[in-house]
PDB file of C-alpha atoms in Angstrom:
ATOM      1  CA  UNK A 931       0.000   0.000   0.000  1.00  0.00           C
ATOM      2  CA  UNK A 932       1.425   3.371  -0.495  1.00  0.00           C
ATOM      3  CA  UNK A 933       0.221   6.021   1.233  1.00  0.00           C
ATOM      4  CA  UNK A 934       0.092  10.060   0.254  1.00  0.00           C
ATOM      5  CA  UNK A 935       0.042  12.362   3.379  1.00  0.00           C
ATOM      6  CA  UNK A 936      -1.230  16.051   2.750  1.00  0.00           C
ATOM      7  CA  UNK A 937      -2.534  19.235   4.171  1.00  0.00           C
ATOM      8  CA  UNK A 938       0.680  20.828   6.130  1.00  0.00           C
ATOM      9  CA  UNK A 939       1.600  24.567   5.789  1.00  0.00           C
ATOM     10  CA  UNK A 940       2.455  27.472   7.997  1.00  0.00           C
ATOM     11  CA  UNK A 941      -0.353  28.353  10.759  1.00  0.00           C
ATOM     12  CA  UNK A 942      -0.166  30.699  13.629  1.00  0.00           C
ATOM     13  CA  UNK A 943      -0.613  28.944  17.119  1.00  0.00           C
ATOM     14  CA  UNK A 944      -4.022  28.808  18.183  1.00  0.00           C
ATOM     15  CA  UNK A 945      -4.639  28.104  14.394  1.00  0.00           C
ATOM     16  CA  UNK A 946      -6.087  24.606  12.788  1.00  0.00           C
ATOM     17  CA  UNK A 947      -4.617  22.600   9.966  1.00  0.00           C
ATOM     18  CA  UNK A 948      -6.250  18.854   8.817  1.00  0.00           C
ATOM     19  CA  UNK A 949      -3.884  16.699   7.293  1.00  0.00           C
ATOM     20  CA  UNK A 950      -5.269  13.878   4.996  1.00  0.00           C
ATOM     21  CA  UNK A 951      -3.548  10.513   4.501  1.00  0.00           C
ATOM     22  CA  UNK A 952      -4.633   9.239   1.226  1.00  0.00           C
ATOM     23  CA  UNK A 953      -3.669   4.954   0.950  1.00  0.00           C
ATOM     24  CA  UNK A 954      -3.662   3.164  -2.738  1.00  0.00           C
ATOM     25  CA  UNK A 955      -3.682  -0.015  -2.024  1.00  0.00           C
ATOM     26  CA  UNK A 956      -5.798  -2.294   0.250  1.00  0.00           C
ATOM     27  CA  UNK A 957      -6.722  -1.885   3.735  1.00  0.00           C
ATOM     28  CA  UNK A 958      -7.694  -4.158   6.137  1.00  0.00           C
ATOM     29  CA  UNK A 959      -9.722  -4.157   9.223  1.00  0.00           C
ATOM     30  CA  UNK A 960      -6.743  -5.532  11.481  1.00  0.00           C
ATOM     31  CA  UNK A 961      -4.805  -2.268  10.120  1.00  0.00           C
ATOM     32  CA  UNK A 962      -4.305   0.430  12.580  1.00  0.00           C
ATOM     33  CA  UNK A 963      -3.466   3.758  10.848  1.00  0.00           C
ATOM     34  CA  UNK A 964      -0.814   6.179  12.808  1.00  0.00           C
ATOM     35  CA  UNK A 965       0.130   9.127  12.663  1.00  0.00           C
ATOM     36  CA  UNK A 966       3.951  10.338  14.070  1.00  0.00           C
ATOM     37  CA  UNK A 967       5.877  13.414  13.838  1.00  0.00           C
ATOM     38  CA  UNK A 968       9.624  14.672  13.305  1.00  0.00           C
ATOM     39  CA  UNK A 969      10.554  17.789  14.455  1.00  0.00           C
ATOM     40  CA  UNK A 970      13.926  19.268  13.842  1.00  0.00           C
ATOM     41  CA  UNK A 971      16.526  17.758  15.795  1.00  0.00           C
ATOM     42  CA  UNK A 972      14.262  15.747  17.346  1.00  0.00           C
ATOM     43  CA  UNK A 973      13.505  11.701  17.228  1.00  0.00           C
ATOM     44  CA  UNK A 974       9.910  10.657  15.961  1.00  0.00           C
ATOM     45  CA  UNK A 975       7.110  10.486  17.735  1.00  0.00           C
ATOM     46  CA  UNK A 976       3.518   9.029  18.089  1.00  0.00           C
ATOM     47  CA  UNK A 977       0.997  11.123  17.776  1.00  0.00           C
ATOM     48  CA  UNK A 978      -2.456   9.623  17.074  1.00  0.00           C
ATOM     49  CA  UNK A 979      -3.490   6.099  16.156  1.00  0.00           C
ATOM     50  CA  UNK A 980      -6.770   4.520  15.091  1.00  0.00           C
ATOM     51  CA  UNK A 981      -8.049   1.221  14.240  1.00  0.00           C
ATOM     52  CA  UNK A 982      -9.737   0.100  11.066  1.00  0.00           C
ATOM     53  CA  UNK A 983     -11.775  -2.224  13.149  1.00  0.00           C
ATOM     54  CA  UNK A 984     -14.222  -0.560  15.427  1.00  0.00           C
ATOM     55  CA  UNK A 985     -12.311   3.063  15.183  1.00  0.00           C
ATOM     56  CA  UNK A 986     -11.092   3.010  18.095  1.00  0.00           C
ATOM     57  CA  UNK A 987      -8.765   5.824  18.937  1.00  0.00           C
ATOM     58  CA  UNK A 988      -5.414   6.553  21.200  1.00  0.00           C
ATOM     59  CA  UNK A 989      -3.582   9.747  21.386  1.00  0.00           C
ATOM     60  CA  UNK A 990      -0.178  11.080  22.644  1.00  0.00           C
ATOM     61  CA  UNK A 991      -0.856  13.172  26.067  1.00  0.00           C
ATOM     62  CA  UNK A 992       1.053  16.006  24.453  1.00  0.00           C
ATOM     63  CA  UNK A 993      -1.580  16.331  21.713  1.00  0.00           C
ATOM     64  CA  UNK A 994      -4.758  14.690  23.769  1.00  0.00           C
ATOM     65  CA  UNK A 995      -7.851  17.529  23.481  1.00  0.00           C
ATOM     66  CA  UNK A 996      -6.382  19.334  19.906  1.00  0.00           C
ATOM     67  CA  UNK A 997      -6.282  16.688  18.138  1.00  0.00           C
ATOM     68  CA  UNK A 998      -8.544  14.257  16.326  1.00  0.00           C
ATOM     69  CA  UNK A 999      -8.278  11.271  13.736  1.00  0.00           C
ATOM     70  CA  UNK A1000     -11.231  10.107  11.717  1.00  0.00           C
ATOM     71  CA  UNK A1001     -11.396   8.328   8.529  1.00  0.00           C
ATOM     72  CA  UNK A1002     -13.098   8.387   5.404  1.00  0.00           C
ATOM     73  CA  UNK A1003     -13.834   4.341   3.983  1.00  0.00           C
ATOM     74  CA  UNK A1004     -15.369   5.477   0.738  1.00  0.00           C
ATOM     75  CA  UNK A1005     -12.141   7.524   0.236  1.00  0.00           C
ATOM     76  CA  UNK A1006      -9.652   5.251   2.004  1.00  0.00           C
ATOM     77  CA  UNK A1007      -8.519   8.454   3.204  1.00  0.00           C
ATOM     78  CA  UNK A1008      -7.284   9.027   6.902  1.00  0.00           C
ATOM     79  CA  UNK A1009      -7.563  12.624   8.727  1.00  0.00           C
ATOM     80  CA  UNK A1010      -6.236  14.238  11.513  1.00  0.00           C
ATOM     81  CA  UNK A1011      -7.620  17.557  12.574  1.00  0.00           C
ATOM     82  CA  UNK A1012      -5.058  19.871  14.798  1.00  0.00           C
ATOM     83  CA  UNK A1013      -6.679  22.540  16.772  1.00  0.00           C
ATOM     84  CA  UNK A1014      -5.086  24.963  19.468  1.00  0.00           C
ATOM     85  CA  UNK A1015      -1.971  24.543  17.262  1.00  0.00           C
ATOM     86  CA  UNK A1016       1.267  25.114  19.303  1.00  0.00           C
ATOM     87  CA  UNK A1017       4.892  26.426  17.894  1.00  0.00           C
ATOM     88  CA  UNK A1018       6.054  22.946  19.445  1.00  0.00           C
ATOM     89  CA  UNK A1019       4.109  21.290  17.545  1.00  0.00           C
ATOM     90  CA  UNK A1020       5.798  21.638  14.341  1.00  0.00           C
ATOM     91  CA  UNK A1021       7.210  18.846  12.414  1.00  0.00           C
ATOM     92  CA  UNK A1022       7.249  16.867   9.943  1.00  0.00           C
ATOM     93  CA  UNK A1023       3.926  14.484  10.084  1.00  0.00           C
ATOM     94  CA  UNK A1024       3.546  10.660   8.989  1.00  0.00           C
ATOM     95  CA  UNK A1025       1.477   8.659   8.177  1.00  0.00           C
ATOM     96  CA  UNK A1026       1.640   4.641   8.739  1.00  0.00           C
ATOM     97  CA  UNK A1027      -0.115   1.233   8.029  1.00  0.00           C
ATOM     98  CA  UNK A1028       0.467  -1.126  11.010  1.00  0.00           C
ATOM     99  CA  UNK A1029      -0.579  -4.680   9.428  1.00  0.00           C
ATOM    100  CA  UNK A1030      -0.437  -6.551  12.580  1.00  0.00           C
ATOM    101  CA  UNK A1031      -2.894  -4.195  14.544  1.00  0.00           C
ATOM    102  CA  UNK A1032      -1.459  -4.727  17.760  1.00  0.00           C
ATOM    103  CA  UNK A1033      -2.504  -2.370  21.324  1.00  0.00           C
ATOM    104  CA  UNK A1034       0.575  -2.910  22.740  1.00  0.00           C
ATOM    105  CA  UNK A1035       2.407  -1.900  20.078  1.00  0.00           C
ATOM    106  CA  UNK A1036       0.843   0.969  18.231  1.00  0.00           C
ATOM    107  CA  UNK A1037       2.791   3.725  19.942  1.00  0.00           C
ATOM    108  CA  UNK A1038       6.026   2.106  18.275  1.00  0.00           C
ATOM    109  CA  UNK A1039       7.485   3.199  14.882  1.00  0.00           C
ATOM    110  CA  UNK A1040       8.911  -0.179  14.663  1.00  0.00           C
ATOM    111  CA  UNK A1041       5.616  -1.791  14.474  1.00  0.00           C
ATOM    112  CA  UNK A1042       4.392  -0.125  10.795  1.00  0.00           C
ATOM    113  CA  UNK A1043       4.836  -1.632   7.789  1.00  0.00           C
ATOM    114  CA  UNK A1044       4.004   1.294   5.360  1.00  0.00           C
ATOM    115  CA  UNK A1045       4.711   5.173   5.444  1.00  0.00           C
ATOM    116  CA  UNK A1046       3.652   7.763   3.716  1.00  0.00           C
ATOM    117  CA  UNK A1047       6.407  10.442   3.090  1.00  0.00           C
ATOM    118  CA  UNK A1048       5.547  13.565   5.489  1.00  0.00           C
ATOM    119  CA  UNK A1049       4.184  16.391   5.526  1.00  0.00           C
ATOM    120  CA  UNK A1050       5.685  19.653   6.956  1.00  0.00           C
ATOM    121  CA  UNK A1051       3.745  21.637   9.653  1.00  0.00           C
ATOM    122  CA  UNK A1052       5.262  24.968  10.445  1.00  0.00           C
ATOM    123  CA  UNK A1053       3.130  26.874  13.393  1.00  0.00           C
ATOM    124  CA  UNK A1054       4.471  30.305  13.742  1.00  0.00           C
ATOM    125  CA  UNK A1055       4.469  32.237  17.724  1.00  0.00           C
TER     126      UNK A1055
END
């Protein structure tokens, strides 16, 4: 599956962005779609994570409240809406295809198969 992540730009904090994750290719219900982020000089990070199967939805504390991650079947599109956007917040932003769909695991980058190749969020003080 290859996935096409979109939507990033330059926002002032307190702003909103919503980044789509676009996936050619087949999905399955035991997939868990995940979102990460890079920001300079930093290492990557989980962000948000939701399951094919039921929806079901986790969330990093730092971004618990602002942010939200729905998806679009008919599309095969994945979303994640940022509110109360923060200068710390910026990054680079992934998005991933975890095949084996496991709890435990889902905050790991280690555990995704597939990646889409980033886009950049810049939020401005």
């Amino acid at each position: 599956v290859q996935l096409q992540a979109s939507g990033g730009g330059l926002v002032q904090a307190g702003g909103s962005l919503r980044l789509s994750c676009a996936a050619s290719g087949p999905l399955y219900r035991s997939d868990v779609i995940g979102w990460f982020r890079r920001a300079p000089g930093k290492e990557r990070e989980f962000v948000a994570a939701m399951f094919r199967s039921g929806g079901n939805t986790y969330y990093a504390d730092s971004v618990k409240g602002r942010f939200t991650t729905s998806r679009d079947n008919a599309k095969n599109t994945v979303y994640l809406q940022m509110n109360s956007l923060k200068p710390e917040d910026t990054a680079v932003y992934y998005c991933a295809v975890d095949r084996a769909g496991i709890l435990s695991t889902i905050r790991r980058s280690d555990a995704y198969d597939y990646w889409g190749q980033g886009t950049l969020v810049t939020v401005s003080s």
